[in-house]
Amino acid sequence: MKLLLLTLLLITTSVVKCQNATAVSDGSKAAPVYELRIYEIFENNKKGFHDRFRNNAMEIMKKYNFKISSIWESKSDKKTEFVYLLEWTDEATMKKAWEQFRADKEWIEIKKQTSTKFGDLIGNIEDRVLTKMDYSPY
């Protein structure tokens, strides 16, 4: 019974991998593009940053079809970072969404208001586009 289940699992995995490889090679469905964003945030006003991101940025991002996969905070002895991962259908969609988000009048006003109230909420920003390798397990 275990051998049968293992065989079925292997066959199913092989079929799915073949279907995915075919979809990518014939251009019908490309693999998603991931974007890793890393913001340096400051301990003295990180609550203001988190409130703005949670309550404002995420809501506005929804209008432009941002798909946030996960959000983290990373703290070392030197700095605190806010890290999040976005999933996009392709790079063109990603670039267009960011243009729309940055030009959004509501977002511009919120940034202005929170900067006046809290000062700088973000230091250095790192942005990395990640392309999944064909041998990635997920």
PDB file of C-alpha atoms in Angstrom:
ATOM      1  CA  MET A   1       0.000   0.000   0.000  1.00  0.00           C
ATOM      2  CA  LYS A   2       2.802   2.439   0.905  1.00  0.00           C
ATOM      3  CA  LEU A   3       4.576   1.614  -2.349  1.00  0.00           C
ATOM      4  CA  LEU A   4       1.408   2.276  -4.311  1.00  0.00           C
ATOM      5  CA  LEU A   5       0.882   5.644  -2.598  1.00  0.00           C
ATOM      6  CA  LEU A   6       4.510   6.606  -3.182  1.00  0.00           C
ATOM      7  CA  THR A   7       4.245   5.643  -6.864  1.00  0.00           C
ATOM      8  CA  LEU A   8       1.053   7.679  -7.287  1.00  0.00           C
ATOM      9  CA  LEU A   9       2.674  10.649  -5.587  1.00  0.00           C
ATOM     10  CA  LEU A  10       5.694  10.463  -7.885  1.00  0.00           C
ATOM     11  CA  ILE A  11       3.516  10.174 -10.993  1.00  0.00           C
ATOM     12  CA  THR A  12       1.338  13.123  -9.902  1.00  0.00           C
ATOM     13  CA  THR A  13       4.393  15.255  -9.160  1.00  0.00           C
ATOM     14  CA  SER A  14       5.918  14.403 -12.534  1.00  0.00           C
ATOM     15  CA  VAL A  15       2.701  15.263 -14.384  1.00  0.00           C
ATOM     16  CA  VAL A  16       2.377  18.612 -12.590  1.00  0.00           C
ATOM     17  CA  LYS A  17       6.016  19.465 -13.296  1.00  0.00           C
ATOM     18  CA  CYS A  18       5.614  18.541 -16.959  1.00  0.00           C
ATOM     19  CA  GLN A  19       2.448  20.626 -17.233  1.00  0.00           C
ATOM     20  CA  ASN A  20       4.193  23.597 -15.636  1.00  0.00           C
ATOM     21  CA  ALA A  21       7.224  23.230 -17.902  1.00  0.00           C
ATOM     22  CA  THR A  22       5.000  23.019 -20.975  1.00  0.00           C
ATOM     23  CA  ALA A  23       2.995  26.076 -19.969  1.00  0.00           C
ATOM     24  CA  VAL A  24       6.137  28.150 -19.535  1.00  0.00           C
ATOM     25  CA  SER A  25       7.882  26.945 -22.690  1.00  0.00           C
ATOM     26  CA  ASP A  26       4.920  27.557 -24.997  1.00  0.00           C
ATOM     27  CA  GLY A  27       4.302  30.997 -23.524  1.00  0.00           C
ATOM     28  CA  SER A  28       0.757  30.325 -22.366  1.00  0.00           C
ATOM     29  CA  LYS A  29       1.487  30.840 -18.674  1.00  0.00           C
ATOM     30  CA  ALA A  30       4.738  32.197 -17.316  1.00  0.00           C
ATOM     31  CA  ALA A  31       5.886  31.646 -13.766  1.00  0.00           C
ATOM     32  CA  PRO A  32       5.085  34.516 -11.409  1.00  0.00           C
ATOM     33  CA  VAL A  33       7.649  37.169 -10.555  1.00  0.00           C
ATOM     34  CA  TYR A  34       8.372  37.876  -6.902  1.00  0.00           C
ATOM     35  CA  GLU A  35       9.522  41.148  -5.447  1.00  0.00           C
ATOM     36  CA  LEU A  36      11.321  41.426  -2.128  1.00  0.00           C
ATOM     37  CA  ARG A  37      11.067  44.833  -0.454  1.00  0.00           C
ATOM     38  CA  ILE A  38      13.245  45.728   2.532  1.00  0.00           C
ATOM     39  CA  TYR A  39      12.736  49.021   4.367  1.00  0.00           C
ATOM     40  CA  GLU A  40      14.936  50.287   7.152  1.00  0.00           C
ATOM     41  CA  ILE A  41      12.589  51.557   9.850  1.00  0.00           C
ATOM     42  CA  PHE A  42      13.355  53.452  13.036  1.00  0.00           C
ATOM     43  CA  GLU A  43      12.612  52.226  16.540  1.00  0.00           C
ATOM     44  CA  ASN A  44      11.452  55.640  17.750  1.00  0.00           C
ATOM     45  CA  ASN A  45       8.595  55.808  15.226  1.00  0.00           C
ATOM     46  CA  LYS A  46       8.097  52.267  13.952  1.00  0.00           C
ATOM     47  CA  LYS A  47       4.563  52.166  15.367  1.00  0.00           C
ATOM     48  CA  GLY A  48       3.700  55.061  13.057  1.00  0.00           C
ATOM     49  CA  PHE A  49       5.247  53.198  10.139  1.00  0.00           C
ATOM     50  CA  HIS A  50       3.391  49.951  10.887  1.00  0.00           C
ATOM     51  CA  ASP A  51       0.094  51.800  11.374  1.00  0.00           C
ATOM     52  CA  ARG A  52       0.527  53.597   8.045  1.00  0.00           C
ATOM     53  CA  PHE A  53       1.468  50.437   6.165  1.00  0.00           C
ATOM     54  CA  ARG A  54      -1.294  48.288   7.703  1.00  0.00           C
ATOM     55  CA  ASN A  55      -4.083  50.847   7.612  1.00  0.00           C
ATOM     56  CA  ASN A  56      -3.261  52.867   4.520  1.00  0.00           C
ATOM     57  CA  ALA A  57      -0.618  51.446   2.183  1.00  0.00           C
ATOM     58  CA  MET A  58      -2.092  47.948   2.083  1.00  0.00           C
ATOM     59  CA  GLU A  59      -5.571  49.294   1.356  1.00  0.00           C
ATOM     60  CA  ILE A  60      -4.321  51.497  -1.469  1.00  0.00           C
ATOM     61  CA  MET A  61      -2.161  48.663  -2.826  1.00  0.00           C
ATOM     62  CA  LYS A  62      -5.308  46.539  -3.151  1.00  0.00           C
ATOM     63  CA  LYS A  63      -6.661  49.046  -5.691  1.00  0.00           C
ATOM     64  CA  TYR A  64      -3.677  48.279  -7.918  1.00  0.00           C
ATOM     65  CA  ASN A  65      -3.737  44.489  -7.435  1.00  0.00           C
ATOM     66  CA  PHE A  66      -0.673  44.148  -5.248  1.00  0.00           C
ATOM     67  CA  LYS A  67      -0.494  40.597  -3.917  1.00  0.00           C
ATOM     68  CA  ILE A  68       1.423  40.619  -0.645  1.00  0.00           C
ATOM     69  CA  SER A  69       2.555  37.076   0.135  1.00  0.00           C
ATOM     70  CA  SER A  70       4.073  37.701   3.550  1.00  0.00           C
ATOM     71  CA  ILE A  71       5.358  40.443   5.868  1.00  0.00           C
ATOM     72  CA  TRP A  72       8.181  40.289   8.431  1.00  0.00           C
ATOM     73  CA  GLU A  73      10.201  42.464  10.732  1.00  0.00           C
ATOM     74  CA  SER A  74      13.901  41.789  11.140  1.00  0.00           C
ATOM     75  CA  LYS A  75      15.923  43.293  13.951  1.00  0.00           C
ATOM     76  CA  SER A  76      19.665  43.241  14.438  1.00  0.00           C
ATOM     77  CA  ASP A  77      21.861  45.158  16.835  1.00  0.00           C
ATOM     78  CA  LYS A  78      22.388  47.780  14.100  1.00  0.00           C
ATOM     79  CA  LYS A  79      18.918  48.312  12.612  1.00  0.00           C
ATOM     80  CA  THR A  80      15.315  47.252  12.287  1.00  0.00           C
ATOM     81  CA  GLU A  81      13.965  46.267   8.892  1.00  0.00           C
ATOM     82  CA  PHE A  82      10.466  45.786   7.540  1.00  0.00           C
ATOM     83  CA  VAL A  83      10.454  43.062   4.884  1.00  0.00           C
ATOM     84  CA  TYR A  84       7.668  41.946   2.598  1.00  0.00           C
ATOM     85  CA  LEU A  85       7.251  39.716  -0.409  1.00  0.00           C
ATOM     86  CA  LEU A  86       5.002  40.523  -3.363  1.00  0.00           C
ATOM     87  CA  GLU A  87       3.862  38.196  -6.123  1.00  0.00           C
ATOM     88  CA  TRP A  88       3.226  39.520  -9.645  1.00  0.00           C
ATOM     89  CA  THR A  89       2.081  37.907 -12.874  1.00  0.00           C
ATOM     90  CA  ASP A  90       4.990  39.568 -14.726  1.00  0.00           C
ATOM     91  CA  GLU A  91       7.408  42.501 -14.498  1.00  0.00           C
ATOM     92  CA  ALA A  92       5.320  44.798 -16.702  1.00  0.00           C
ATOM     93  CA  THR A  93       2.346  44.415 -14.354  1.00  0.00           C
ATOM     94  CA  MET A  94       4.612  45.073 -11.374  1.00  0.00           C
ATOM     95  CA  LYS A  95       6.044  48.273 -12.874  1.00  0.00           C
ATOM     96  CA  LYS A  96       2.624  49.619 -13.848  1.00  0.00           C
ATOM     97  CA  ALA A  97       1.162  48.915 -10.389  1.00  0.00           C
ATOM     98  CA  TRP A  98       4.054  50.697  -8.669  1.00  0.00           C
ATOM     99  CA  GLU A  99       3.635  53.719 -10.968  1.00  0.00           C
ATOM    100  CA  GLN A 100      -0.067  53.880 -10.148  1.00  0.00           C
ATOM    101  CA  PHE A 101       0.522  53.434  -6.420  1.00  0.00           C
ATOM    102  CA  ARG A 102       3.207  56.129  -6.248  1.00  0.00           C
ATOM    103  CA  ALA A 103       0.962  58.554  -8.182  1.00  0.00           C
ATOM    104  CA  ASP A 104      -2.106  57.833  -6.048  1.00  0.00           C
ATOM    105  CA  LYS A 105      -3.336  61.152  -4.609  1.00  0.00           C
ATOM    106  CA  GLU A 106      -4.569  59.537  -1.395  1.00  0.00           C
ATOM    107  CA  TRP A 107      -1.182  57.872  -0.816  1.00  0.00           C
ATOM    108  CA  ILE A 108       0.710  61.108  -1.518  1.00  0.00           C
ATOM    109  CA  GLU A 109      -1.454  62.935   1.037  1.00  0.00           C
ATOM    110  CA  ILE A 110      -1.081  60.177   3.665  1.00  0.00           C
ATOM    111  CA  LYS A 111       2.716  60.215   3.283  1.00  0.00           C
ATOM    112  CA  LYS A 112       2.729  63.992   3.658  1.00  0.00           C
ATOM    113  CA  GLN A 113       0.565  63.858   6.799  1.00  0.00           C
ATOM    114  CA  THR A 114       2.536  61.059   8.476  1.00  0.00           C
ATOM    115  CA  SER A 115       5.876  62.688   7.658  1.00  0.00           C
ATOM    116  CA  THR A 116       4.654  65.906   9.278  1.00  0.00           C
ATOM    117  CA  LYS A 117       3.477  64.004  12.354  1.00  0.00           C
ATOM    118  CA  PHE A 118       6.313  61.455  12.795  1.00  0.00           C
ATOM    119  CA  GLY A 119       9.237  62.670  10.682  1.00  0.00           C
ATOM    120  CA  ASP A 120      11.035  60.152   8.490  1.00  0.00           C
ATOM    121  CA  LEU A 121       9.472  56.710   8.811  1.00  0.00           C
ATOM    122  CA  ILE A 122      11.770  54.937   6.345  1.00  0.00           C
ATOM    123  CA  GLY A 123      15.515  54.982   5.832  1.00  0.00           C
ATOM    124  CA  ASN A 124      17.167  52.889   3.158  1.00  0.00           C
ATOM    125  CA  ILE A 125      14.913  50.903   0.796  1.00  0.00           C
ATOM    126  CA  GLU A 126      16.049  47.768  -1.025  1.00  0.00           C
ATOM    127  CA  ASP A 127      14.013  46.290  -3.840  1.00  0.00           C
ATOM    128  CA  ARG A 128      14.808  42.957  -5.470  1.00  0.00           C
ATOM    129  CA  VAL A 129      12.966  41.204  -8.269  1.00  0.00           C
ATOM    130  CA  LEU A 130      13.217  37.456  -7.760  1.00  0.00           C
ATOM    131  CA  THR A 131      12.890  34.944 -10.571  1.00  0.00           C
ATOM    132  CA  LYS A 132      12.051  31.455  -9.381  1.00  0.00           C
ATOM    133  CA  MET A 133      14.410  28.737 -10.506  1.00  0.00           C
ATOM    134  CA  ASP A 134      12.965  25.661 -12.187  1.00  0.00           C
ATOM    135  CA  TYR A 135      14.345  23.458  -9.392  1.00  0.00           C
ATOM    136  CA  SER A 136      12.799  25.481  -6.575  1.00  0.00           C
ATOM    137  CA  PRO A 137      10.705  23.138  -4.397  1.00  0.00           C
ATOM    138  CA  TYR A 138       7.879  25.717  -4.056  1.00  0.00           C
TER     139      TYR A 138
END
